[in-house]
Amino acid sequence: IVFESVYDAFKEKLLNATAKLKLGNTDDCDFGAVINARQLDTMLAAIAKAKAEGARILCGGRRAGGALERGYYLEPTLIDRAAPDQDI
């Protein structure tokens, strides 16, 4: 939860920081793969459900592509406007 008075500035800084995160399996990566396809599917389904219930996906929310598309990588994801009672 972020105070409305600083929300826009905070969101901008958080989006910028998130865009710099690196996915992969080397020591310089911030995030690695999830454990298996089932877990990735569960995470993607939770994101889709949150969106269907009115939350906004600010970035990410998809399986990573490119060189990582064969692994179980989820793009760093920021979700906005999720209600407190949502499962996400």
PDB file of N, CA and C in Angstrom:
ATOM      1  N   ILE A   1       0.854  -1.171   0.000  1.00  0.00           N
ATOM      2  CA  ILE A   1       0.000   0.000   0.000  1.00  0.00           C
ATOM      3  C   ILE A   1       0.897   1.230   0.000  1.00  0.00           C
ATOM      4  N   VAL A   2       0.589   2.159  -0.886  1.00  0.00           N
ATOM      5  CA  VAL A   2       1.383   3.375  -1.047  1.00  0.00           C
ATOM      6  C   VAL A   2       0.446   4.580  -0.897  1.00  0.00           C
ATOM      7  N   PHE A   3       0.894   5.581  -0.188  1.00  0.00           N
ATOM      8  CA  PHE A   3       0.087   6.794  -0.037  1.00  0.00           C
ATOM      9  C   PHE A   3      -0.187   7.422  -1.397  1.00  0.00           C
ATOM     10  N   GLU A   4      -1.402   7.885  -1.586  1.00  0.00           N
ATOM     11  CA  GLU A   4      -1.812   8.481  -2.859  1.00  0.00           C
ATOM     12  C   GLU A   4      -0.946   9.683  -3.229  1.00  0.00           C
ATOM     13  N   SER A   5      -0.504  10.435  -2.240  1.00  0.00           N
ATOM     14  CA  SER A   5       0.277  11.643  -2.508  1.00  0.00           C
ATOM     15  C   SER A   5       1.630  11.352  -3.164  1.00  0.00           C
ATOM     16  N   VAL A   6       2.152  10.159  -2.992  1.00  0.00           N
ATOM     17  CA  VAL A   6       3.448   9.798  -3.586  1.00  0.00           C
ATOM     18  C   VAL A   6       3.331   8.659  -4.595  1.00  0.00           C
ATOM     19  N   TYR A   7       2.110   8.225  -4.849  1.00  0.00           N
ATOM     20  CA  TYR A   7       1.885   7.052  -5.681  1.00  0.00           C
ATOM     21  C   TYR A   7       2.519   7.151  -7.069  1.00  0.00           C
ATOM     22  N   ASP A   8       2.254   8.218  -7.796  1.00  0.00           N
ATOM     23  CA  ASP A   8       2.759   8.330  -9.173  1.00  0.00           C
ATOM     24  C   ASP A   8       4.284   8.295  -9.231  1.00  0.00           C
ATOM     25  N   ALA A   9       4.937   9.018  -8.350  1.00  0.00           N
ATOM     26  CA  ALA A   9       6.404   9.028  -8.330  1.00  0.00           C
ATOM     27  C   ALA A   9       6.942   7.651  -7.933  1.00  0.00           C
ATOM     28  N   PHE A  10       6.321   7.035  -6.937  1.00  0.00           N
ATOM     29  CA  PHE A  10       6.740   5.713  -6.500  1.00  0.00           C
ATOM     30  C   PHE A  10       6.580   4.697  -7.620  1.00  0.00           C
ATOM     31  N   LYS A  11       5.434   4.731  -8.285  1.00  0.00           N
ATOM     32  CA  LYS A  11       5.172   3.782  -9.369  1.00  0.00           C
ATOM     33  C   LYS A  11       6.192   3.936 -10.484  1.00  0.00           C
ATOM     34  N   GLU A  12       6.523   5.143 -10.837  1.00  0.00           N
ATOM     35  CA  GLU A  12       7.501   5.391 -11.894  1.00  0.00           C
ATOM     36  C   GLU A  12       8.870   4.816 -11.518  1.00  0.00           C
ATOM     37  N   LYS A  13       9.297   5.065 -10.286  1.00  0.00           N
ATOM     38  CA  LYS A  13      10.588   4.539  -9.833  1.00  0.00           C
ATOM     39  C   LYS A  13      10.581   3.013  -9.772  1.00  0.00           C
ATOM     40  N   LEU A  14       9.487   2.448  -9.326  1.00  0.00           N
ATOM     41  CA  LEU A  14       9.391   0.996  -9.246  1.00  0.00           C
ATOM     42  C   LEU A  14       9.391   0.361 -10.633  1.00  0.00           C
ATOM     43  N   LEU A  15       8.674   0.951 -11.571  1.00  0.00           N
ATOM     44  CA  LEU A  15       8.678   0.449 -12.948  1.00  0.00           C
ATOM     45  C   LEU A  15      10.077   0.519 -13.564  1.00  0.00           C
ATOM     46  N   ASN A  16      10.767   1.617 -13.336  1.00  0.00           N
ATOM     47  CA  ASN A  16      12.129   1.762 -13.856  1.00  0.00           C
ATOM     48  C   ASN A  16      13.072   0.718 -13.256  1.00  0.00           C
ATOM     49  N   ALA A  17      12.958   0.502 -11.959  1.00  0.00           N
ATOM     50  CA  ALA A  17      13.812  -0.491 -11.298  1.00  0.00           C
ATOM     51  C   ALA A  17      13.483  -1.904 -11.784  1.00  0.00           C
ATOM     52  N   THR A  18      12.213  -2.181 -11.964  1.00  0.00           N
ATOM     53  CA  THR A  18      11.792  -3.504 -12.421  1.00  0.00           C
ATOM     54  C   THR A  18      12.282  -3.772 -13.839  1.00  0.00           C
ATOM     55  N   ALA A  19      12.274  -2.763 -14.679  1.00  0.00           N
ATOM     56  CA  ALA A  19      12.726  -2.919 -16.067  1.00  0.00           C
ATOM     57  C   ALA A  19      14.207  -3.304 -16.142  1.00  0.00           C
ATOM     58  N   LYS A  20      14.959  -2.994 -15.098  1.00  0.00           N
ATOM     59  CA  LYS A  20      16.397  -3.284 -15.089  1.00  0.00           C
ATOM     60  C   LYS A  20      16.724  -4.683 -14.550  1.00  0.00           C
ATOM     61  N   LEU A  21      15.735  -5.376 -14.030  1.00  0.00           N
ATOM     62  CA  LEU A  21      15.977  -6.702 -13.481  1.00  0.00           C
ATOM     63  C   LEU A  21      16.326  -7.680 -14.586  1.00  0.00           C
ATOM     64  N   LYS A  22      17.227  -8.590 -14.276  1.00  0.00           N
ATOM     65  CA  LYS A  22      17.691  -9.557 -15.265  1.00  0.00           C
ATOM     66  C   LYS A  22      17.237 -10.967 -14.895  1.00  0.00           C
ATOM     67  N   LEU A  23      16.636 -11.639 -15.868  1.00  0.00           N
ATOM     68  CA  LEU A  23      16.223 -13.027 -15.712  1.00  0.00           C
ATOM     69  C   LEU A  23      17.293 -13.942 -16.274  1.00  0.00           C
ATOM     70  N   GLY A  24      17.474 -15.091 -15.680  1.00  0.00           N
ATOM     71  CA  GLY A  24      18.411 -16.050 -16.226  1.00  0.00           C
ATOM     72  C   GLY A  24      18.945 -16.976 -15.153  1.00  0.00           C
ATOM     73  N   ASN A  25      20.036 -17.672 -15.470  1.00  0.00           N
ATOM     74  CA  ASN A  25      20.585 -18.644 -14.531  1.00  0.00           C
ATOM     75  C   ASN A  25      22.073 -18.440 -14.264  1.00  0.00           C
ATOM     76  N   THR A  26      22.512 -17.201 -14.391  1.00  0.00           N
ATOM     77  CA  THR A  26      23.908 -16.897 -14.074  1.00  0.00           C
ATOM     78  C   THR A  26      23.975 -16.069 -12.793  1.00  0.00           C
ATOM     79  N   ASP A  27      25.175 -15.914 -12.261  1.00  0.00           N
ATOM     80  CA  ASP A  27      25.354 -15.208 -10.995  1.00  0.00           C
ATOM     81  C   ASP A  27      24.913 -13.751 -11.024  1.00  0.00           C
ATOM     82  N   ASP A  28      24.890 -13.146 -12.206  1.00  0.00           N
ATOM     83  CA  ASP A  28      24.518 -11.732 -12.279  1.00  0.00           C
ATOM     84  C   ASP A  28      23.012 -11.528 -12.506  1.00  0.00           C
ATOM     85  N   CYS A  29      22.231 -12.587 -12.429  1.00  0.00           N
ATOM     86  CA  CYS A  29      20.780 -12.494 -12.644  1.00  0.00           C
ATOM     87  C   CYS A  29      20.057 -12.208 -11.330  1.00  0.00           C
ATOM     88  N   ASP A  30      18.968 -11.478 -11.435  1.00  0.00           N
ATOM     89  CA  ASP A  30      18.145 -11.158 -10.267  1.00  0.00           C
ATOM     90  C   ASP A  30      17.103 -12.229  -9.984  1.00  0.00           C
ATOM     91  N   PHE A  31      16.608 -12.864 -11.053  1.00  0.00           N
ATOM     92  CA  PHE A  31      15.573 -13.885 -10.927  1.00  0.00           C
ATOM     93  C   PHE A  31      15.915 -15.076 -11.798  1.00  0.00           C
ATOM     94  N   GLY A  32      15.634 -16.261 -11.271  1.00  0.00           N
ATOM     95  CA  GLY A  32      15.802 -17.481 -12.042  1.00  0.00           C
ATOM     96  C   GLY A  32      14.448 -18.043 -12.429  1.00  0.00           C
ATOM     97  N   ALA A  33      14.486 -19.251 -12.908  1.00  0.00           N
ATOM     98  CA  ALA A  33      13.265 -19.933 -13.323  1.00  0.00           C
ATOM     99  C   ALA A  33      12.467 -20.388 -12.098  1.00  0.00           C
ATOM    100  N   VAL A  34      11.162 -20.587 -12.302  1.00  0.00           N
ATOM    101  CA  VAL A  34      10.360 -21.231 -11.269  1.00  0.00           C
ATOM    102  C   VAL A  34      10.598 -22.738 -11.384  1.00  0.00           C
ATOM    103  N   ILE A  35      10.117 -23.501 -10.439  1.00  0.00           N
ATOM    104  CA  ILE A  35      10.513 -24.896 -10.296  1.00  0.00           C
ATOM    105  C   ILE A  35      10.086 -25.805 -11.443  1.00  0.00           C
ATOM    106  N   ASN A  36       8.902 -25.582 -12.019  1.00  0.00           N
ATOM    107  CA  ASN A  36       8.427 -26.463 -13.088  1.00  0.00           C
ATOM    108  C   ASN A  36       7.280 -25.813 -13.861  1.00  0.00           C
ATOM    109  N   ALA A  37       6.826 -26.481 -14.899  1.00  0.00           N
ATOM    110  CA  ALA A  37       5.766 -25.948 -15.755  1.00  0.00           C
ATOM    111  C   ALA A  37       4.472 -25.744 -14.975  1.00  0.00           C
ATOM    112  N   ARG A  38       4.161 -26.660 -14.085  1.00  0.00           N
ATOM    113  CA  ARG A  38       2.930 -26.532 -13.298  1.00  0.00           C
ATOM    114  C   ARG A  38       2.932 -25.262 -12.452  1.00  0.00           C
ATOM    115  N   GLN A  39       4.050 -24.962 -11.826  1.00  0.00           N
ATOM    116  CA  GLN A  39       4.139 -23.750 -11.010  1.00  0.00           C
ATOM    117  C   GLN A  39       4.035 -22.504 -11.883  1.00  0.00           C
ATOM    118  N   LEU A  40       4.685 -22.504 -13.028  1.00  0.00           N
ATOM    119  CA  LEU A  40       4.593 -21.367 -13.941  1.00  0.00           C
ATOM    120  C   LEU A  40       3.151 -21.166 -14.392  1.00  0.00           C
ATOM    121  N   ASP A  41       2.475 -22.249 -14.743  1.00  0.00           N
ATOM    122  CA  ASP A  41       1.070 -22.157 -15.164  1.00  0.00           C
ATOM    123  C   ASP A  41       0.190 -21.620 -14.039  1.00  0.00           C
ATOM    124  N   THR A  42       0.462 -22.034 -12.809  1.00  0.00           N
ATOM    125  CA  THR A  42      -0.291 -21.547 -11.649  1.00  0.00           C
ATOM    126  C   THR A  42      -0.096 -20.046 -11.479  1.00  0.00           C
ATOM    127  N   MET A  43       1.127 -19.597 -11.631  1.00  0.00           N
ATOM    128  CA  MET A  43       1.428 -18.170 -11.497  1.00  0.00           C
ATOM    129  C   MET A  43       0.765 -17.368 -12.613  1.00  0.00           C
ATOM    130  N   LEU A  44       0.842 -17.864 -13.836  1.00  0.00           N
ATOM    131  CA  LEU A  44       0.211 -17.168 -14.967  1.00  0.00           C
ATOM    132  C   LEU A  44      -1.302 -17.116 -14.799  1.00  0.00           C
ATOM    133  N   ALA A  45      -1.893 -18.188 -14.289  1.00  0.00           N
ATOM    134  CA  ALA A  45      -3.334 -18.217 -14.050  1.00  0.00           C
ATOM    135  C   ALA A  45      -3.733 -17.212 -12.976  1.00  0.00           C
ATOM    136  N   ALA A  46      -2.932 -17.076 -11.937  1.00  0.00           N
ATOM    137  CA  ALA A  46      -3.219 -16.115 -10.871  1.00  0.00           C
ATOM    138  C   ALA A  46      -3.161 -14.683 -11.404  1.00  0.00           C
ATOM    139  N   ILE A  47      -2.203 -14.421 -12.275  1.00  0.00           N
ATOM    140  CA  ILE A  47      -2.099 -13.089 -12.881  1.00  0.00           C
ATOM    141  C   ILE A  47      -3.306 -12.821 -13.776  1.00  0.00           C
ATOM    142  N   ALA A  48      -3.690 -13.799 -14.579  1.00  0.00           N
ATOM    143  CA  ALA A  48      -4.856 -13.649 -15.459  1.00  0.00           C
ATOM    144  C   ALA A  48      -6.126 -13.432 -14.645  1.00  0.00           C
ATOM    145  N   LYS A  49      -6.267 -14.156 -13.548  1.00  0.00           N
ATOM    146  CA  LYS A  49      -7.446 -13.994 -12.685  1.00  0.00           C
ATOM    147  C   LYS A  49      -7.481 -12.595 -12.071  1.00  0.00           C
ATOM    148  N   ALA A  50      -6.342 -12.133 -11.603  1.00  0.00           N
ATOM    149  CA  ALA A  50      -6.282 -10.790 -11.023  1.00  0.00           C
ATOM    150  C   ALA A  50      -6.709  -9.744 -12.051  1.00  0.00           C
ATOM    151  N   LYS A  51      -6.217  -9.907 -13.272  1.00  0.00           N
ATOM    152  CA  LYS A  51      -6.575  -8.972 -14.342  1.00  0.00           C
ATOM    153  C   LYS A  51      -8.076  -9.042 -14.631  1.00  0.00           C
ATOM    154  N   ALA A  52      -8.631 -10.235 -14.695  1.00  0.00           N
ATOM    155  CA  ALA A  52     -10.062 -10.405 -14.959  1.00  0.00           C
ATOM    156  C   ALA A  52     -10.912  -9.796 -13.853  1.00  0.00           C
ATOM    157  N   GLU A  53     -10.364  -9.743 -12.643  1.00  0.00           N
ATOM    158  CA  GLU A  53     -11.088  -9.186 -11.500  1.00  0.00           C
ATOM    159  C   GLU A  53     -10.863  -7.690 -11.340  1.00  0.00           C
ATOM    160  N   GLY A  54     -10.158  -7.068 -12.295  1.00  0.00           N
ATOM    161  CA  GLY A  54     -10.018  -5.620 -12.277  1.00  0.00           C
ATOM    162  C   GLY A  54      -8.653  -5.064 -11.961  1.00  0.00           C
ATOM    163  N   ALA A  55      -7.702  -5.915 -11.612  1.00  0.00           N
ATOM    164  CA  ALA A  55      -6.342  -5.421 -11.357  1.00  0.00           C
ATOM    165  C   ALA A  55      -5.693  -5.054 -12.684  1.00  0.00           C
ATOM    166  N   ARG A  56      -4.695  -4.184 -12.619  1.00  0.00           N
ATOM    167  CA  ARG A  56      -3.958  -3.788 -13.823  1.00  0.00           C
ATOM    168  C   ARG A  56      -2.560  -4.377 -13.765  1.00  0.00           C
ATOM    169  N   ILE A  57      -2.129  -4.927 -14.885  1.00  0.00           N
ATOM    170  CA  ILE A  57      -0.767  -5.437 -14.995  1.00  0.00           C
ATOM    171  C   ILE A  57       0.076  -4.290 -15.536  1.00  0.00           C
ATOM    172  N   LEU A  58       0.959  -3.763 -14.709  1.00  0.00           N
ATOM    173  CA  LEU A  58       1.781  -2.620 -15.115  1.00  0.00           C
ATOM    174  C   LEU A  58       2.955  -3.047 -15.985  1.00  0.00           C
ATOM    175  N   CYS A  59       3.487  -4.220 -15.719  1.00  0.00           N
ATOM    176  CA  CYS A  59       4.566  -4.777 -16.545  1.00  0.00           C
ATOM    177  C   CYS A  59       4.643  -6.268 -16.298  1.00  0.00           C
ATOM    178  N   GLY A  60       5.219  -6.964 -17.252  1.00  0.00           N
ATOM    179  CA  GLY A  60       5.383  -8.403 -17.106  1.00  0.00           C
ATOM    180  C   GLY A  60       4.069  -9.144 -17.237  1.00  0.00           C
ATOM    181  N   GLY A  61       3.942 -10.179 -16.420  1.00  0.00           N
ATOM    182  CA  GLY A  61       2.731 -10.979 -16.430  1.00  0.00           C
ATOM    183  C   GLY A  61       2.719 -12.056 -17.497  1.00  0.00           C
ATOM    184  N   ARG A  62       3.835 -12.245 -18.149  1.00  0.00           N
ATOM    185  CA  ARG A  62       3.923 -13.218 -19.238  1.00  0.00           C
ATOM    186  C   ARG A  62       5.137 -14.125 -19.032  1.00  0.00           C
ATOM    187  N   ARG A  63       5.078 -15.245 -19.714  1.00  0.00           N
ATOM    188  CA  ARG A  63       6.243 -16.118 -19.749  1.00  0.00           C
ATOM    189  C   ARG A  63       7.342 -15.412 -20.533  1.00  0.00           C
ATOM    190  N   ALA A  64       8.550 -15.494 -20.039  1.00  0.00           N
ATOM    191  CA  ALA A  64       9.672 -14.843 -20.718  1.00  0.00           C
ATOM    192  C   ALA A  64       9.917 -15.496 -22.070  1.00  0.00           C
ATOM    193  N   GLY A  65      10.321 -14.691 -23.026  1.00  0.00           N
ATOM    194  CA  GLY A  65      10.596 -15.186 -24.365  1.00  0.00           C
ATOM    195  C   GLY A  65      12.084 -15.155 -24.671  1.00  0.00           C
ATOM    196  N   GLY A  66      12.391 -15.163 -25.944  1.00  0.00           N
ATOM    197  CA  GLY A  66      13.780 -15.103 -26.388  1.00  0.00           C
ATOM    198  C   GLY A  66      14.572 -16.310 -25.944  1.00  0.00           C
ATOM    199  N   ALA A  67      15.766 -16.087 -25.471  1.00  0.00           N
ATOM    200  CA  ALA A  67      16.655 -17.168 -25.061  1.00  0.00           C
ATOM    201  C   ALA A  67      16.105 -17.953 -23.867  1.00  0.00           C
ATOM    202  N   LEU A  68      15.137 -17.385 -23.151  1.00  0.00           N
ATOM    203  CA  LEU A  68      14.596 -18.042 -21.958  1.00  0.00           C
ATOM    204  C   LEU A  68      13.284 -18.774 -22.217  1.00  0.00           C
ATOM    205  N   GLU A  69      12.786 -18.746 -23.432  1.00  0.00           N
ATOM    206  CA  GLU A  69      11.444 -19.274 -23.708  1.00  0.00           C
ATOM    207  C   GLU A  69      11.307 -20.775 -23.447  1.00  0.00           C
ATOM    208  N   ARG A  70      12.394 -21.500 -23.444  1.00  0.00           N
ATOM    209  CA  ARG A  70      12.313 -22.947 -23.200  1.00  0.00           C
ATOM    210  C   ARG A  70      12.351 -23.287 -21.715  1.00  0.00           C
ATOM    211  N   GLY A  71      12.652 -22.304 -20.882  1.00  0.00           N
ATOM    212  CA  GLY A  71      12.667 -22.529 -19.438  1.00  0.00           C
ATOM    213  C   GLY A  71      11.358 -22.068 -18.812  1.00  0.00           C
ATOM    214  N   TYR A  72      11.294 -22.152 -17.502  1.00  0.00           N
ATOM    215  CA  TYR A  72      10.084 -21.766 -16.771  1.00  0.00           C
ATOM    216  C   TYR A  72      10.285 -20.396 -16.124  1.00  0.00           C
ATOM    217  N   TYR A  73      10.418 -19.409 -16.981  1.00  0.00           N
ATOM    218  CA  TYR A  73      10.694 -18.046 -16.528  1.00  0.00           C
ATOM    219  C   TYR A  73       9.458 -17.169 -16.665  1.00  0.00           C
ATOM    220  N   LEU A  74       9.169 -16.409 -15.624  1.00  0.00           N
ATOM    221  CA  LEU A  74       8.092 -15.430 -15.633  1.00  0.00           C
ATOM    222  C   LEU A  74       8.723 -14.049 -15.614  1.00  0.00           C
ATOM    223  N   GLU A  75       8.280 -13.195 -16.520  1.00  0.00           N
ATOM    224  CA  GLU A  75       8.793 -11.823 -16.520  1.00  0.00           C
ATOM    225  C   GLU A  75       8.501 -11.170 -15.173  1.00  0.00           C
ATOM    226  N   PRO A  76       9.405 -10.328 -14.664  1.00  0.00           N
ATOM    227  CA  PRO A  76       9.089  -9.583 -13.441  1.00  0.00           C
ATOM    228  C   PRO A  76       7.768  -8.844 -13.645  1.00  0.00           C
ATOM    229  N   THR A  77       6.884  -8.998 -12.690  1.00  0.00           N
ATOM    230  CA  THR A  77       5.500  -8.547 -12.860  1.00  0.00           C
ATOM    231  C   THR A  77       5.101  -7.604 -11.740  1.00  0.00           C
ATOM    232  N   LEU A  78       4.502  -6.481 -12.125  1.00  0.00           N
ATOM    233  CA  LEU A  78       3.917  -5.548 -11.166  1.00  0.00           C
ATOM    234  C   LEU A  78       2.429  -5.461 -11.435  1.00  0.00           C
ATOM    235  N   ILE A  79       1.655  -5.611 -10.374  1.00  0.00           N
ATOM    236  CA  ILE A  79       0.200  -5.587 -10.480  1.00  0.00           C
ATOM    237  C   ILE A  79      -0.314  -4.439  -9.625  1.00  0.00           C
ATOM    238  N   ASP A  80      -1.210  -3.672 -10.211  1.00  0.00           N
ATOM    239  CA  ASP A  80      -1.756  -2.470  -9.578  1.00  0.00           C
ATOM    240  C   ASP A  80      -3.265  -2.620  -9.436  1.00  0.00           C
ATOM    241  N   ARG A  81      -3.795  -1.964  -8.457  1.00  0.00           N
ATOM    242  CA  ARG A  81      -5.245  -1.880  -8.256  1.00  0.00           C
ATOM    243  C   ARG A  81      -5.896  -3.224  -7.938  1.00  0.00           C
ATOM    244  N   ALA A  82      -5.135  -4.112  -7.328  1.00  0.00           N
ATOM    245  CA  ALA A  82      -5.738  -5.355  -6.841  1.00  0.00           C
ATOM    246  C   ALA A  82      -6.462  -5.040  -5.534  1.00  0.00           C
ATOM    247  N   ALA A  83      -7.650  -5.570  -5.415  1.00  0.00           N
ATOM    248  CA  ALA A  83      -8.433  -5.357  -4.189  1.00  0.00           C
ATOM    249  C   ALA A  83      -7.815  -6.161  -3.055  1.00  0.00           C
ATOM    250  N   PRO A  84      -7.940  -5.686  -1.822  1.00  0.00           N
ATOM    251  CA  PRO A  84      -7.362  -6.399  -0.684  1.00  0.00           C
ATOM    252  C   PRO A  84      -7.857  -7.839  -0.543  1.00  0.00           C
ATOM    253  N   ASP A  85      -9.055  -8.117  -1.022  1.00  0.00           N
ATOM    254  CA  ASP A  85      -9.606  -9.468  -0.892  1.00  0.00           C
ATOM    255  C   ASP A  85      -9.309 -10.370  -2.090  1.00  0.00           C
ATOM    256  N   GLN A  86      -8.582  -9.873  -3.079  1.00  0.00           N
ATOM    257  CA  GLN A  86      -8.219 -10.703  -4.227  1.00  0.00           C
ATOM    258  C   GLN A  86      -7.167 -11.715  -3.826  1.00  0.00           C
ATOM    259  N   ASP A  87      -7.190 -12.871  -4.473  1.00  0.00           N
ATOM    260  CA  ASP A  87      -6.234 -13.943  -4.166  1.00  0.00           C
ATOM    261  C   ASP A  87      -4.791 -13.532  -4.441  1.00  0.00           C
ATOM    262  N   ILE A  88      -4.559 -12.694  -5.424  1.00  0.00           N
ATOM    263  CA  ILE A  88      -3.203 -12.332  -5.810  1.00  0.00           C
ATOM    264  C   ILE A  88      -2.468 -11.714  -4.662  1.00  0.00           C
TER     265      ILE A  88
END
